[in-house]
């Protein structure tokens, strides 16, 4: 009989019955699927296993020693017996109960080690497993166990693989199947090129697969994991490299710099000098959009680092070259602010068709969902006939019927609010020839995420803030412990206003049960509430807080309200009033989170701050301290000291380094949420790679994969590798690349 290979169906290795069970229970179809189903952890006899970490309701497997056995008649049915077995890991104990199975007494003897698997329950304050599955471990020197199983060898190893538990599929059944498979597996052709294996110190695939399931030592296990993790990182990076290459090979219209145009005039009028980073990245972008292949660039930057100017300059270059540029913003507030500020930066150059327009001029058109029919018709016409050089808008830009005469550049602001579908929808408006794309994100991204989730884009980072910015001082106001501090916070707001500045007050909700849809995504981004928070009062709301402030601590001040449910002309009016200092305090939801730019505001009070995520708080406070006066941000919370929520707030208060906070956010969110489908996805093979811990592997794999793909774009010389890459990033899993 032929020995099975990685692509053979499982029944060739383990028989039909087991193969069916593995397919049904774990979705494993091939030998490769099974061998890439890695143990979750490795139990060691005598080592303290984590009996302390058990949670009620969880399905667990523990390695423990039998300590005590009691047989007692059951109260209701005196003729039935109950067997109570106490097992211990040396520190804690766990109760196992079996009904009417006194025969197990013969197997379960005091002092034996076993693996016990079941759902954790509780009985009289004690954790217990009811009717658990179990497998006793071989005594030293013993050849078979009481059940006469011949599968004991797997437990004779020092490290006992424990597979992710699934109902009806206890870990030892999987272990047995794996062992049977490894016993007859044909030699595995290692698809990873020899040179890479040598350079990166990788053991062979065959050895790695054996060792991850049956490690003799921790050292061997480590090498196996290193190798298999490499395969994941490499496969991912090879896919990304191929995508970048394919995208770059497409044609685009070159939009070279032109002298005497809008960009030059714009630069001449800029009230400040560009930062070194803005210059450098500006040149990079200018170069790329001058080329005949589409740019795909991610511009990430610290809050307030001045990304907008970089984008506007790129847009003007395109307009100078005869094309149009579209700027997609996540909220109406932000879209109209962008339109307003671009218009004011352009002055007469942005008033084409109007009285007093400059000789070289273009038109900045705003397109949002709330335009009236006539306004919409006019905006659509301007986009379609090309008279609008710059079209700024919200999702409305993506809708059918929006057409451009010659779309040369798409800018997506605050990418974290958009999916790639939207990026693509807008790109498709370019017609036959795809436009250049610049994606901006204000949330700094940890390097590992930039290289994976955003890995199909070239990236630039603006790390430096324009000079003359004052730092933002952030403090936590713990009202539970220091109720008086809240009064002090309002006093602080009054002082800022008295000094000629303005302030924001941010609440999680609009009204008690009114979620702000424009801000809704934020609430999803929120870290999950902690258990002790479940019974908490509803989050504070703009519509309640504003009148209370107006009657109470801020009664002397002019207070405005802003949230996503306001009609858009009211939103505009409120923002305009605030920008023109006709309002002192703006009570708002997180609609002000992104991009709102009123340099005169210096104070922000965030109520129920614990309801927001770390990156979000960082974003929010970026709204203050945009001018030359020092900013202050007060994080008001009634979360008690010592809770996770308070730790988060303390972290935000302790640093203004967005990259550091992004890393913290990554640590606090489950990584699966970041890599999305890839980690939870059906049969996806990104199992070992961690965005938190594997920066080195990801970086190295990116370098190697990029080089290899540059030499051989379709990996023709490496068919095995091409297949492995394909299998790693199957169409389902590939989706995650798009869900950013
Ligand atoms: P973000 O990167 O968060 O989107 P913005 O583009 O909104 O930041 O810029 C923040 C503020 O900094 C704006 O008021 C902008 O006009 C100003 N700004 C941008 N670049 C500079 C610079 N080089 N020097 C001084 N101010 C700048
Ligand atoms: Mg911005």
XYZ file of C-alpha atoms and ligand atoms in Angstrom:
768
model
C 0.000 0.000 0.000
C 1.150 3.512 -0.745
C 2.123 5.590 2.231
C -0.105 8.603 2.722
C 1.233 12.078 2.010
C 0.123 15.408 3.427
C -2.528 15.729 0.758
C -3.990 12.229 1.185
C -7.475 11.969 2.610
C -7.427 11.109 6.278
C -9.097 7.760 5.797
C -5.914 6.519 4.119
C -4.092 7.035 7.386
C -6.537 6.449 10.213
C -9.411 4.444 8.782
C -12.865 5.528 7.801
C -14.430 5.744 11.232
C -11.843 7.972 12.823
C -11.543 10.017 9.643
C -15.282 10.667 9.706
C -15.154 11.654 13.331
C -12.255 14.033 12.710
C -14.021 15.552 9.729
C -17.206 16.009 11.668
C -15.763 17.183 14.946
C -12.820 19.251 13.802
C -13.266 19.814 10.114
C -10.075 17.956 9.301
C -10.078 16.322 5.880
C -6.534 15.547 4.870
C -3.429 14.180 6.523
C -1.983 17.683 6.300
C -5.026 19.120 8.080
C -4.534 16.714 10.951
C -0.804 17.261 11.244
C -1.353 21.004 11.230
C -3.850 20.654 14.058
C -1.359 21.393 16.792
C -1.594 20.675 20.483
C -2.795 23.632 22.449
C -0.300 22.898 25.184
C 1.819 20.141 26.616
C 1.183 18.610 29.985
C 4.030 17.345 32.019
C 3.606 14.859 34.748
C 4.609 16.214 38.089
C 4.384 19.703 36.736
C 1.713 21.839 38.257
C -0.969 22.074 35.619
C -3.456 24.833 35.672
C -6.170 23.505 37.907
C -6.251 26.962 39.401
C -7.323 28.528 36.148
C -10.409 26.470 35.471
C -13.574 28.276 34.649
C -17.050 26.982 35.127
C -18.648 25.897 31.889
C -15.351 25.475 30.078
C -14.419 22.230 28.375
C -11.019 21.270 29.745
C -8.382 18.601 29.833
C -6.161 18.461 32.874
C -3.237 16.292 33.835
C -3.528 15.328 37.478
C -2.897 12.605 40.024
C -5.552 10.589 41.785
C -5.561 11.449 45.445
C -8.657 9.989 46.961
C -11.528 7.687 46.000
C -14.884 7.386 47.715
C -17.752 5.112 46.759
C -21.116 5.996 48.201
C -24.680 4.916 47.648
C -26.855 7.553 46.074
C -29.480 8.994 48.352
C -32.396 8.696 45.952
C -31.514 5.319 44.551
C -29.826 3.308 47.276
C -28.884 0.547 44.936
C -26.942 2.874 42.630
C -23.479 3.925 43.538
C -21.603 7.106 43.031
C -17.858 7.180 42.643
C -16.121 10.330 43.794
C -12.528 10.735 42.762
C -10.385 13.599 43.915
C -7.463 14.482 41.670
C -4.740 16.983 42.320
C -2.016 18.814 40.511
C -0.041 19.040 43.692
C -1.578 22.293 44.724
C -5.274 22.326 43.996
C -7.734 19.552 43.701
C -10.692 18.805 41.535
C -13.572 16.441 42.086
C -14.594 13.860 39.493
C -17.905 12.099 39.781
C -19.072 8.934 38.085
C -22.505 7.396 38.553
C -23.138 3.705 38.685
C -19.703 2.882 37.496
C -18.121 1.294 40.503
C -16.125 -0.857 38.103
C -13.961 2.144 37.451
C -12.592 1.670 40.920
C -10.378 -1.038 39.533
C -8.790 1.363 37.049
C -8.686 4.509 39.040
C -6.199 3.829 41.731
C -4.642 6.252 44.116
C -1.355 7.666 42.915
C -2.013 7.183 39.203
C -1.634 10.101 36.803
C -4.200 10.652 34.145
C -5.633 13.087 31.673
C -9.178 14.046 32.604
C -11.461 15.773 30.222
C -14.912 17.245 30.676
C -16.977 20.312 31.359
C -16.210 22.183 34.548
C -19.130 22.328 36.933
C -19.560 23.297 40.526
C -20.979 21.406 43.453
C -21.000 22.791 46.967
C -18.266 25.310 46.289
C -16.041 22.716 44.712
C -15.136 22.558 41.069
C -15.926 19.241 39.526
C -15.985 17.316 36.301
C -19.080 15.243 35.933
C -18.577 11.909 34.142
C -15.309 13.003 32.567
C -13.496 11.135 29.848
C -10.101 10.093 30.961
C -6.960 8.326 29.972
C -4.602 7.024 32.588
C -0.958 7.609 31.973
C 1.453 4.732 31.909
C 3.309 3.973 35.060
C 7.032 3.968 34.515
C 7.933 0.560 33.092
C 4.375 -0.395 32.417
C 3.499 -1.543 28.935
C -0.257 -1.422 28.808
C -2.892 0.203 30.910
C -5.962 -1.345 32.435
C -7.983 -0.937 29.265
C -5.400 -2.788 27.271
C -4.914 0.182 25.013
C -1.884 0.040 22.836
C -1.684 3.780 22.625
C 0.206 4.344 25.773
C 3.482 5.120 24.135
C 2.282 8.622 23.404
C 1.933 9.257 27.075
C 5.265 7.777 27.934
C 6.826 10.951 26.605
C 7.631 13.579 29.092
C 5.515 16.092 27.219
C 1.934 15.048 26.721
C 0.243 16.866 23.877
C -3.113 18.300 24.837
C -5.243 19.189 21.834
C -7.909 21.838 21.781
C -10.873 20.096 23.298
C -13.949 19.462 21.264
C -17.046 17.641 22.353
C -16.878 13.921 21.518
C -13.268 14.300 20.495
C -11.073 13.928 23.538
C -7.460 14.862 23.181
C -6.153 11.318 23.301
C -8.262 10.256 20.348
C -6.611 12.997 18.354
C -3.212 12.051 19.724
C -3.768 8.462 18.702
C -4.798 9.467 15.196
C -1.775 11.713 14.879
C 0.516 8.971 16.040
C -0.944 6.448 13.652
C -0.541 8.946 10.858
C 3.031 9.835 11.668
C 3.890 6.120 11.807
C 3.031 5.564 8.184
C 3.528 9.005 6.680
C 5.607 9.056 3.500
C 8.666 11.281 3.402
C 7.602 14.879 3.264
C 9.182 17.002 0.558
C 10.195 20.176 2.280
C 8.837 23.036 0.152
C 10.907 25.723 1.878
C 13.958 26.498 -0.278
C 17.159 25.096 1.123
C 18.910 28.472 1.239
C 16.203 30.020 3.398
C 16.201 27.016 5.695
C 19.904 27.332 6.204
C 19.913 31.077 6.703
C 17.056 30.990 9.157
C 18.142 27.888 11.016
C 14.992 25.985 10.279
C 14.590 22.281 10.886
C 12.968 20.197 8.142
C 9.201 20.167 7.794
C 8.962 16.471 8.466
C 10.912 16.732 11.713
C 8.936 19.778 12.719
C 5.613 18.030 12.236
C 6.752 15.078 14.282
C 8.218 17.187 17.014
C 5.273 19.469 17.458
C 3.068 16.471 18.158
C 5.546 14.293 19.976
C 8.297 16.442 21.369
C 10.964 14.640 23.322
C 12.179 17.810 24.958
C 11.150 21.433 25.295
C 14.082 22.342 23.069
C 12.845 20.155 20.270
C 9.375 21.594 20.649
C 10.763 25.077 20.412
C 12.536 24.311 17.147
C 9.425 22.728 15.733
C 7.304 25.722 16.599
C 9.886 28.058 15.181
C 9.858 26.224 11.878
C 6.085 25.959 11.592
C 5.617 29.546 12.638
C 8.056 30.528 9.942
C 5.954 28.726 7.377
C 2.932 30.729 8.428
C 4.753 34.035 8.371
C 6.412 33.243 5.073
C 3.218 32.103 3.394
C 1.465 35.249 4.488
C 4.293 37.503 3.378
C 4.675 35.716 0.054
C 0.978 36.276 -0.610
C 1.290 39.922 0.289
C 4.402 40.329 -1.842
C 2.567 38.798 -4.802
C -0.321 41.153 -4.288
C 1.900 44.169 -4.101
C 3.677 43.085 -7.225
C 0.468 42.416 -9.116
C -1.010 45.736 -8.040
C 2.121 47.593 -9.010
C 2.118 45.963 -12.426
C -1.253 47.459 -13.315
C -1.219 50.610 -15.376
C -2.150 53.982 -13.985
C -2.199 57.438 -15.405
C 0.942 59.359 -14.496
C 0.203 62.638 -12.744
C 3.558 64.398 -12.822
C 4.348 67.616 -10.962
C 3.672 70.751 -12.962
C 5.063 74.122 -12.212
C 2.890 77.187 -12.052
C -0.085 75.230 -10.782
C -2.214 74.953 -7.689
C 0.312 72.997 -5.659
C 2.956 75.648 -6.020
C 0.569 78.398 -5.079
C -0.697 76.326 -2.162
C 2.811 75.787 -0.843
C 3.536 79.456 -1.149
C 0.459 80.297 0.899
C 0.970 77.725 3.652
C 1.167 79.544 6.978
C 3.778 77.120 8.303
C 6.805 75.195 7.135
C 6.309 71.502 6.453
C 7.902 69.160 8.931
C 10.789 67.064 7.738
C 8.501 64.008 7.688
C 5.832 65.804 5.680
C 8.491 66.819 3.135
C 9.988 63.374 2.856
C 6.711 61.500 2.589
C 5.373 64.214 0.303
C 8.274 63.577 -2.081
C 7.721 59.853 -1.917
C 4.068 60.257 -2.817
C 4.784 62.857 -5.501
C 7.165 60.391 -7.116
C 4.752 57.540 -7.017
C 1.823 59.402 -8.503
C 4.118 60.667 -11.236
C 4.639 57.053 -12.230
C 2.653 54.874 -14.575
C 1.691 52.314 -11.991
C -0.799 52.885 -9.211
C 0.381 53.979 -5.809
C -0.953 52.001 -2.846
C 0.325 53.686 0.194
C -0.649 53.733 3.830
C 0.193 56.914 5.652
C 0.046 56.424 9.352
C 0.811 59.121 11.760
C 0.497 60.276 15.253
C -2.659 62.226 15.997
C -2.081 65.813 14.940
C 1.027 65.051 12.915
C -0.431 66.807 9.893
C -1.513 64.087 7.520
C -4.181 66.237 5.918
C -1.682 68.646 4.419
C 0.228 65.753 2.908
C -2.961 64.456 1.328
C -4.051 67.852 0.047
C -0.693 68.397 -1.624
C -1.000 65.041 -3.397
C -4.518 65.915 -4.509
C -3.369 69.240 -5.911
C -0.594 67.563 -7.863
C -3.212 65.372 -9.488
C -5.496 68.317 -10.219
C -2.566 70.219 -11.727
C -1.992 67.234 -13.986
C -5.570 67.409 -15.189
C -7.146 64.751 -12.994
C -9.547 64.706 -10.070
C -9.055 63.597 -6.503
C -11.594 62.170 -4.074
C -11.277 62.270 -0.313
C -13.366 59.799 1.635
C -14.032 60.667 5.276
C -15.863 58.553 7.843
C -18.278 61.138 9.209
C -20.183 64.129 7.903
C -18.578 66.317 10.500
C -15.156 65.369 9.282
C -16.042 65.518 5.594
C -17.405 69.015 5.871
C -14.510 70.098 7.998
C -12.085 68.786 5.394
C -13.981 70.546 2.639
C -14.014 73.766 4.620
C -10.350 73.666 5.518
C -9.220 72.703 2.028
C -11.270 75.579 0.647
C -9.796 78.000 3.097
C -6.265 76.782 2.466
C -6.820 77.211 -1.267
C -8.480 80.603 -0.973
C -9.254 82.034 -4.422
C -7.587 78.989 -5.997
C -10.461 76.880 -4.726
C -13.211 79.062 -6.148
C -13.270 78.108 -9.794
C -16.385 79.423 -11.459
C -16.991 81.957 -8.716
C -16.435 85.657 -8.675
C -12.927 86.509 -7.530
C -11.465 83.126 -8.391
C -7.787 82.922 -9.132
C -6.643 82.398 -12.667
C -5.641 78.831 -12.003
C -8.393 77.467 -9.834
C -10.355 74.381 -9.088
C -13.503 73.584 -7.210
C -13.879 71.700 -3.934
C -17.169 69.843 -3.882
C -18.744 68.255 -0.828
C -20.879 65.176 -1.284
C -22.651 63.708 1.720
C -25.816 61.723 2.268
C -27.690 64.660 3.666
C -27.491 66.937 0.654
C -30.901 67.876 -0.670
C -31.908 66.598 -4.095
C -30.797 69.776 -5.844
C -27.505 69.959 -3.955
C -26.814 66.353 -4.758
C -27.579 66.821 -8.413
C -25.206 69.758 -8.587
C -22.428 67.890 -6.769
C -22.841 64.859 -9.006
C -22.649 67.054 -12.083
C -19.458 68.710 -10.873
C -17.827 65.361 -10.229
C -18.970 63.944 -13.548
C -17.981 66.851 -15.785
C -14.643 67.298 -14.058
C -15.249 70.841 -12.864
C -14.706 69.656 -9.289
C -10.993 68.966 -8.971
C -11.464 67.794 -5.430
C -14.521 65.924 -4.203
C -14.777 65.398 -0.473
C -17.411 63.116 0.916
C -18.672 60.386 3.140
C -19.995 56.967 2.152
C -22.253 58.860 -0.230
C -19.239 59.038 -2.538
C -19.467 55.299 -2.989
C -23.056 55.159 -4.063
C -24.222 54.423 -7.549
C -24.583 57.369 -9.807
C -21.423 59.019 -8.516
C -19.119 59.331 -11.494
C -15.916 61.136 -12.155
C -14.586 62.582 -15.374
C -11.023 61.491 -14.599
C -10.380 60.201 -11.112
C -6.656 60.161 -10.517
C -6.295 59.817 -6.756
C -8.359 58.346 -3.974
C -7.560 59.380 -0.434
C -9.180 57.459 2.389
C -8.973 59.276 5.702
C -9.105 57.359 8.956
C -8.876 53.987 7.305
C -9.836 52.168 10.479
C -13.410 53.185 9.833
C -13.514 51.697 6.361
C -13.159 48.252 4.899
C -11.318 47.424 1.759
C -14.628 46.930 -0.034
C -15.124 50.646 0.321
C -11.614 51.444 -0.759
C -12.202 49.276 -3.813
C -15.637 50.711 -4.515
C -14.154 54.166 -4.685
C -11.205 52.967 -6.707
C -13.616 51.447 -9.209
C -14.962 54.933 -9.914
C -11.721 55.520 -11.770
C -13.045 53.451 -14.641
C -10.656 51.378 -16.741
C -7.448 52.742 -15.312
C -7.230 52.474 -11.535
C -6.436 55.668 -9.625
C -3.614 56.066 -7.151
C -4.621 55.314 -3.578
C -3.497 56.931 -0.382
C -4.861 55.503 2.829
C -4.450 57.431 6.044
C -4.856 56.161 9.536
C -4.590 58.222 12.644
C -4.324 55.305 14.961
C -0.694 54.376 15.013
C -0.332 50.756 14.126
C 2.057 48.335 15.765
C 4.713 47.244 13.297
C 3.508 43.667 13.182
C 0.034 44.821 12.206
C 1.396 47.177 9.568
C 3.279 44.252 8.059
C 0.375 41.815 8.094
C -3.064 43.341 8.139
C -1.904 46.278 6.025
C 0.887 44.306 4.414
C -0.339 44.776 0.861
C 0.320 48.507 1.101
C 3.570 50.380 1.160
C 3.700 52.288 4.409
C 4.999 55.639 5.558
C 4.853 56.950 9.075
C 4.738 60.531 10.283
C 6.173 60.201 13.731
C 6.974 63.784 14.426
C 4.540 66.502 15.446
C 4.848 69.986 14.011
C 6.975 72.083 16.281
C 5.362 74.516 18.638
C 2.852 71.954 19.885
C 2.421 71.788 23.575
C 2.139 68.478 25.278
C -1.218 67.228 26.485
C -1.332 66.521 30.195
C -3.707 63.673 30.896
C -5.064 62.792 34.335
C -7.460 60.205 35.607
C -10.317 61.558 37.724
C -11.465 58.649 39.865
C -14.833 59.806 41.114
C -15.386 56.711 43.219
C -12.436 57.520 45.430
C -12.191 61.273 44.985
C -15.635 62.689 44.280
C -14.356 66.217 44.855
C -12.078 65.952 41.855
C -15.010 66.109 39.484
C -15.882 69.596 40.685
C -12.245 70.479 40.202
C -12.456 69.184 36.632
C -15.318 71.568 35.806
C -13.439 74.354 37.467
C -10.519 73.563 35.222
C -12.780 73.869 32.188
C -13.967 77.259 33.389
C -10.381 78.393 33.845
C -9.458 77.371 30.317
C -12.420 79.285 28.973
C -11.562 82.278 31.117
C -8.114 82.175 29.547
C -9.735 82.478 26.118
C -9.764 78.806 25.195
C -12.428 76.222 24.532
C -13.263 72.774 25.799
C -14.850 69.473 24.830
C -16.914 67.232 27.065
C -17.238 63.737 25.634
C -19.941 61.216 26.571
C -20.362 57.638 25.369
C -24.008 58.064 24.361
C -26.374 60.626 22.871
C -29.350 59.924 25.100
C -29.801 57.248 27.677
C -30.500 54.582 25.127
C -29.541 56.370 21.961
C -26.421 55.094 20.337
C -24.638 57.470 18.027
C -24.523 55.617 14.758
C -21.774 57.729 13.357
C -19.800 56.784 16.420
C -21.226 53.314 16.657
C -18.193 51.521 15.369
C -16.311 52.901 18.285
C -18.564 51.195 20.710
C -17.762 47.936 19.032
C -14.117 48.728 19.380
C -14.608 49.110 23.063
C -12.960 46.537 25.205
C -15.496 44.109 26.572
C -17.012 45.198 29.862
C -15.528 43.490 32.828
C -17.708 41.214 34.858
C -18.155 43.554 37.750
C -19.351 46.187 35.333
C -22.328 44.332 34.063
C -24.698 45.745 36.604
C -23.434 49.237 36.042
C -25.651 52.210 35.323
C -26.131 53.149 31.685
C -23.388 55.258 30.150
C -23.603 59.015 30.511
C -25.325 60.764 27.658
C -24.868 64.078 25.893
C -28.540 65.031 26.212
C -28.477 64.577 29.997
C -25.063 65.931 30.708
C -25.326 69.143 28.691
C -28.335 70.613 30.562
C -26.880 69.608 33.910
C -23.647 71.407 33.122
C -25.577 74.413 31.871
C -27.556 74.647 35.094
C -24.695 73.677 37.334
C -20.926 73.944 37.192
C -20.673 75.552 33.749
C -23.673 77.866 33.985
C -21.631 80.885 32.863
C -20.446 79.271 29.679
C -21.891 78.938 26.214
C -22.520 75.260 25.671
C -23.188 73.508 22.362
C -24.202 69.956 21.576
C -22.866 67.734 18.801
C -23.732 64.169 17.897
C -24.385 62.033 14.871
C -28.191 62.208 15.053
C -28.353 65.947 14.537
C -29.476 67.055 11.077
C -26.383 67.837 9.098
C -27.014 71.565 8.735
C -27.248 71.754 12.514
C -24.018 69.808 12.848
C -22.356 72.210 10.492
C -23.763 75.188 12.331
C -22.552 73.888 15.694
C -19.076 73.136 14.362
C -18.918 76.523 12.702
C -20.014 78.225 15.943
C -17.436 76.332 17.900
C -14.680 77.036 15.382
C -15.611 80.744 15.440
C -15.566 80.763 19.267
C -19.246 81.507 19.582
C -19.361 78.470 21.856
C -17.099 77.758 24.812
C -17.865 74.146 25.442
C -18.919 71.396 23.086
C -20.665 68.430 24.680
C -20.340 65.638 22.150
C -20.170 61.965 21.396
C -17.140 60.511 19.705
C -18.221 62.081 16.425
C -15.490 64.525 17.314
C -12.988 61.724 17.631
C -11.612 61.794 14.196
C -9.899 64.691 12.663
C -11.867 67.563 14.165
C -9.445 70.415 14.276
C -10.099 73.487 16.390
C -6.694 74.612 17.608
C -8.126 76.940 20.243
C -9.566 74.067 22.274
C -7.300 73.151 25.106
C -9.349 71.050 27.482
C -11.236 67.818 27.159
C -13.224 66.036 29.823
C -14.079 62.467 28.888
C -16.932 61.110 30.986
C -17.189 57.385 31.616
C -13.745 57.179 30.099
C -13.522 53.495 30.945
C -16.110 52.818 28.267
C -13.638 53.700 25.550
C -10.677 51.789 24.182
C -7.096 52.883 24.568
C -6.506 53.992 20.992
C -9.797 55.768 20.984
C -8.962 57.801 24.068
C -5.678 58.704 22.456
C -7.512 59.841 19.339
C -9.987 61.836 21.341
C -7.441 63.758 23.316
C -5.659 64.524 20.065
C -8.427 67.091 19.603
C -6.864 69.320 22.236
C -3.384 70.713 22.304
C -3.449 71.349 18.564
C -2.430 74.939 19.031
C 0.369 76.519 20.972
C -1.351 76.444 24.371
C -0.927 73.374 26.552
C -3.772 70.886 26.430
C -5.347 69.044 29.302
C -7.365 65.866 29.142
C -9.298 64.539 32.119
C -10.426 60.936 32.103
C -13.399 60.702 34.423
C -14.292 57.250 35.642
C -15.966 55.509 38.503
C -14.088 52.282 37.882
C -12.352 51.336 41.118
C -8.589 51.360 41.437
C -6.923 48.087 40.522
C -9.390 47.098 37.801
C -8.356 46.480 34.201
C -10.322 49.542 33.218
C -8.282 51.724 35.518
C -5.046 50.195 34.258
C -6.032 51.183 30.741
C -6.781 54.725 31.777
C -3.554 54.984 33.738
C -1.658 53.822 30.674
C -3.263 56.492 28.524
C -2.450 59.088 31.157
C 1.152 57.952 31.389
C 2.220 58.373 27.770
C 1.371 60.307 24.639
C 3.199 57.842 22.427
C 0.509 56.478 20.153
C 2.630 53.558 19.009
C 3.131 52.428 22.562
C -0.598 52.678 23.219
C -1.409 50.840 20.025
C 0.799 48.017 21.218
C -1.051 48.007 24.518
C -4.351 47.941 22.677
C -3.111 44.959 20.735
C -2.169 43.200 23.941
C -5.543 43.830 25.466
C -7.627 42.916 22.524
C -7.577 39.315 21.585
C -5.227 38.964 18.672
C -7.794 36.978 16.795
C -9.791 40.153 16.499
C -6.919 41.797 14.725
C -6.007 39.039 12.332
C -9.708 38.427 11.981
C -10.825 35.501 9.937
C -7.347 34.120 9.610
C -7.180 32.976 13.159
C -10.682 31.777 13.685
C -11.352 30.852 10.112
C -12.222 27.451 9.020
C -9.129 25.407 8.431
C -6.944 28.450 8.376
C -3.386 27.662 9.208
C -2.256 30.797 10.909
C -2.108 29.139 14.268
C 1.229 29.824 15.789
C 2.006 33.267 14.500
C 1.420 36.003 17.020
C 1.237 39.697 16.288
C 2.323 40.319 19.808
C 5.409 38.188 20.025
C 6.678 37.522 16.541
C 7.945 40.798 15.192
C 11.287 39.201 14.295
C 9.814 36.257 12.452
C 7.389 38.494 10.576
C 10.128 40.937 9.609
C 12.517 38.217 8.437
C 9.808 36.391 6.551
C 8.836 39.607 4.828
C 12.393 40.186 3.652
C 12.882 36.631 2.413
C 9.470 36.378 0.803
C 9.781 39.728 -0.924
C 13.152 38.750 -2.387
C 11.956 35.378 -3.561
C 8.772 36.755 -5.102
C 10.714 39.520 -6.840
C 12.895 36.858 -8.492
C 10.078 34.496 -9.263
C 6.688 36.222 -9.040
C 4.645 33.059 -9.370
C 7.065 30.786 -7.579
C 7.298 28.637 -10.700
C 10.583 27.179 -9.593
C 9.030 26.241 -6.262
C 5.753 24.480 -6.987
C 5.630 22.909 -3.531
C 6.024 26.263 -1.924
C 3.412 27.843 -4.157
C 0.974 25.136 -3.142
C 1.792 25.568 0.524
C 1.279 29.306 0.276
C -2.027 28.732 -1.457
C -3.135 26.309 1.193
C -2.134 28.662 3.956
C -4.036 31.602 2.635
C -7.065 29.880 1.210
C -9.824 32.049 -0.184
C -11.670 32.115 3.129
C -8.626 33.144 5.029
C -7.542 35.623 2.398
C -10.619 37.598 3.308
C -9.048 38.726 6.479
C -6.537 40.713 4.524
C -9.420 42.724 3.288
C -11.209 43.156 6.582
C -9.136 45.905 7.951
P -3.841 64.554 11.628
O -2.552 63.969 11.186
O -4.230 64.108 12.997
O -4.944 64.337 10.627
P -4.116 67.258 10.854
O -3.779 67.028 9.449
O -5.534 67.501 11.201
O -3.562 66.088 11.745
O -3.201 68.464 11.355
C -3.296 68.962 12.651
C -3.068 70.460 12.685
O -1.703 70.743 12.451
C -3.821 71.226 11.643
O -4.326 72.382 12.266
C -2.784 71.568 10.614
O -3.103 72.740 9.935
C -1.559 71.730 11.463
N -0.296 71.462 10.774
C -0.062 70.532 9.839
N 1.226 70.529 9.456
C 1.833 71.510 10.165
C 3.173 72.008 10.213
N 4.131 71.519 9.447
N 3.428 73.018 11.072
C 2.459 73.526 11.850
N 1.176 73.112 11.841
C 0.855 72.100 11.020
Mg -6.766 63.721 10.323
